[in-house]
Amino acid sequence: MREAQLAEFCVSGRLGGLHIEVSVTEVLEMLGEPDGVSGPLPAMHLYGDVQLGFSAGGTLWHLAVEPCGPRIALPGGVVPSMTLKDLAAFAEEQGLALDQCEPFTAGEVWWRLPDSKTLLSFEDYGFLAAAHRSVPALLND
């Protein structure tokens, strides 16, 4: 179920078979040609609402889901968007705390589950605005 993929991404930083350090070749084998590409490596590949950032060496260093509104286009299908209320319920169900953080700009609130490096932000109207997992050190591999 694709909704479960989004919950797993919140916990582990994995979105189906996608995870940091997978190669661009492996992604192309899994998902086929992207909907859009920003250019030669290093490049961003777009699959629906999923953005993949690859290093010059072809290593995935950035994985993001950035939907707009109540639906999320994941590779292979569209799922309902997650709300902060959904994330809080999932965290409670799993026995996990939900933490607020300000990793980029003071006053800009993001959310994460303990030990997860996936950061989530929500729009004022409640739906997921962004879910990011990245390891900037891999950008120059």
XYZ file of C-alpha atoms in Angstrom:
141
model
C 0.000 0.000 0.000
C 1.519 3.309 -1.084
C 0.266 5.149 2.046
C 2.479 2.793 4.086
C 5.459 3.886 1.956
C 5.002 7.454 3.152
C 4.848 6.365 6.809
C 7.980 4.226 6.305
C 9.728 7.245 4.747
C 8.926 9.254 7.895
C 10.556 6.600 10.077
C 13.456 5.253 8.025
C 14.104 7.623 5.132
C 13.254 4.816 2.670
C 10.520 5.287 0.085
C 9.894 1.833 -1.313
C 13.199 0.806 -2.892
C 14.507 4.378 -2.850
C 17.045 5.351 -0.215
C 20.085 7.553 0.175
C 23.200 6.121 -1.546
C 21.292 4.169 -4.237
C 22.750 4.773 -7.708
C 21.072 6.586 -10.565
C 21.345 3.343 -12.570
C 19.438 1.433 -9.876
C 16.736 4.125 -9.767
C 16.314 4.021 -13.545
C 16.008 0.221 -13.366
C 13.365 0.497 -10.603
C 11.338 3.443 -11.878
C 12.200 3.939 -15.528
C 12.772 7.326 -17.072
C 11.887 10.308 -14.848
C 9.142 12.815 -15.636
C 11.798 15.514 -15.665
C 15.550 16.000 -15.222
C 17.368 19.227 -14.354
C 20.387 18.383 -16.515
C 23.453 16.152 -16.538
C 24.827 14.866 -13.226
C 24.716 16.320 -10.653
C 21.008 16.502 -11.351
C 17.542 16.398 -9.904
C 15.152 13.753 -11.247
C 11.403 14.166 -10.823
C 8.902 11.319 -10.526
C 5.497 12.843 -9.796
C 5.866 14.603 -6.443
C 9.128 12.795 -5.653
C 12.408 14.647 -6.202
C 15.708 12.785 -6.322
C 19.033 14.612 -6.120
C 22.049 12.802 -7.584
C 25.708 13.652 -7.141
C 28.178 14.030 -9.999
C 29.110 10.379 -9.365
C 25.474 9.252 -9.683
C 24.732 8.652 -5.983
C 21.362 9.623 -4.504
C 22.068 12.219 -1.816
C 18.630 13.898 -1.551
C 15.173 12.283 -1.495
C 12.125 14.516 -1.135
C 8.364 14.335 -1.446
C 6.851 17.750 -2.202
C 3.144 17.483 -2.978
C 0.660 20.258 -3.513
C -2.716 19.676 -1.911
C -4.635 16.605 -0.825
C -2.946 14.002 -3.076
C 0.635 12.799 -3.513
C 1.906 11.400 -6.816
C 4.356 8.636 -5.879
C 6.036 6.386 -8.435
C 3.375 3.850 -9.361
C 0.325 5.692 -8.068
C -1.402 8.542 -6.308
C -2.193 8.428 -2.579
C -3.991 10.748 -0.164
C -1.712 13.321 1.420
C -0.614 13.010 5.018
C -1.631 15.654 7.543
C 0.096 16.573 10.783
C -2.824 14.881 12.573
C -2.120 11.675 10.561
C 1.576 11.837 11.475
C 0.765 12.352 15.161
C -1.643 9.378 15.119
C 0.961 7.211 13.371
C 3.616 8.201 15.911
C 1.290 7.417 18.822
C 0.329 4.068 17.257
C 4.031 3.184 16.916
C 4.872 4.413 20.422
C 7.096 7.169 19.035
C 7.417 10.775 20.107
C 6.935 13.481 17.517
C 9.500 16.274 17.746
C 9.393 19.832 16.484
C 12.592 21.355 15.172
C 13.828 24.453 13.329
C 16.664 23.050 11.167
C 16.809 25.791 8.537
C 15.303 29.096 9.608
C 14.345 30.340 13.066
C 10.577 30.211 13.403
C 10.125 27.752 10.509
C 8.811 24.587 12.184
C 9.553 21.120 10.842
C 8.631 17.773 12.383
C 10.444 14.467 12.766
C 10.157 11.162 14.543
C 12.954 10.242 16.977
C 16.131 8.952 15.339
C 14.708 9.744 11.902
C 16.580 12.077 9.629
C 13.452 12.692 7.562
C 12.128 16.217 8.094
C 8.471 17.052 7.443
C 6.654 20.345 7.068
C 2.935 20.979 6.732
C 0.989 23.741 5.025
C -1.296 26.004 7.036
C -4.295 24.129 5.604
C -2.896 20.900 7.089
C -1.503 18.827 4.238
C 2.097 17.701 3.862
C 4.172 20.414 2.198
C 7.509 18.596 2.166
C 9.257 15.512 3.461
C 13.041 15.551 3.014
C 15.916 13.164 3.676
C 19.399 14.122 2.538
C 23.085 13.672 3.245
C 24.859 16.733 1.811
C 28.279 15.089 2.285
C 27.395 12.707 -0.572
C 26.882 15.552 -3.041
C 30.539 15.587 -4.027
C 31.171 11.844 -4.240
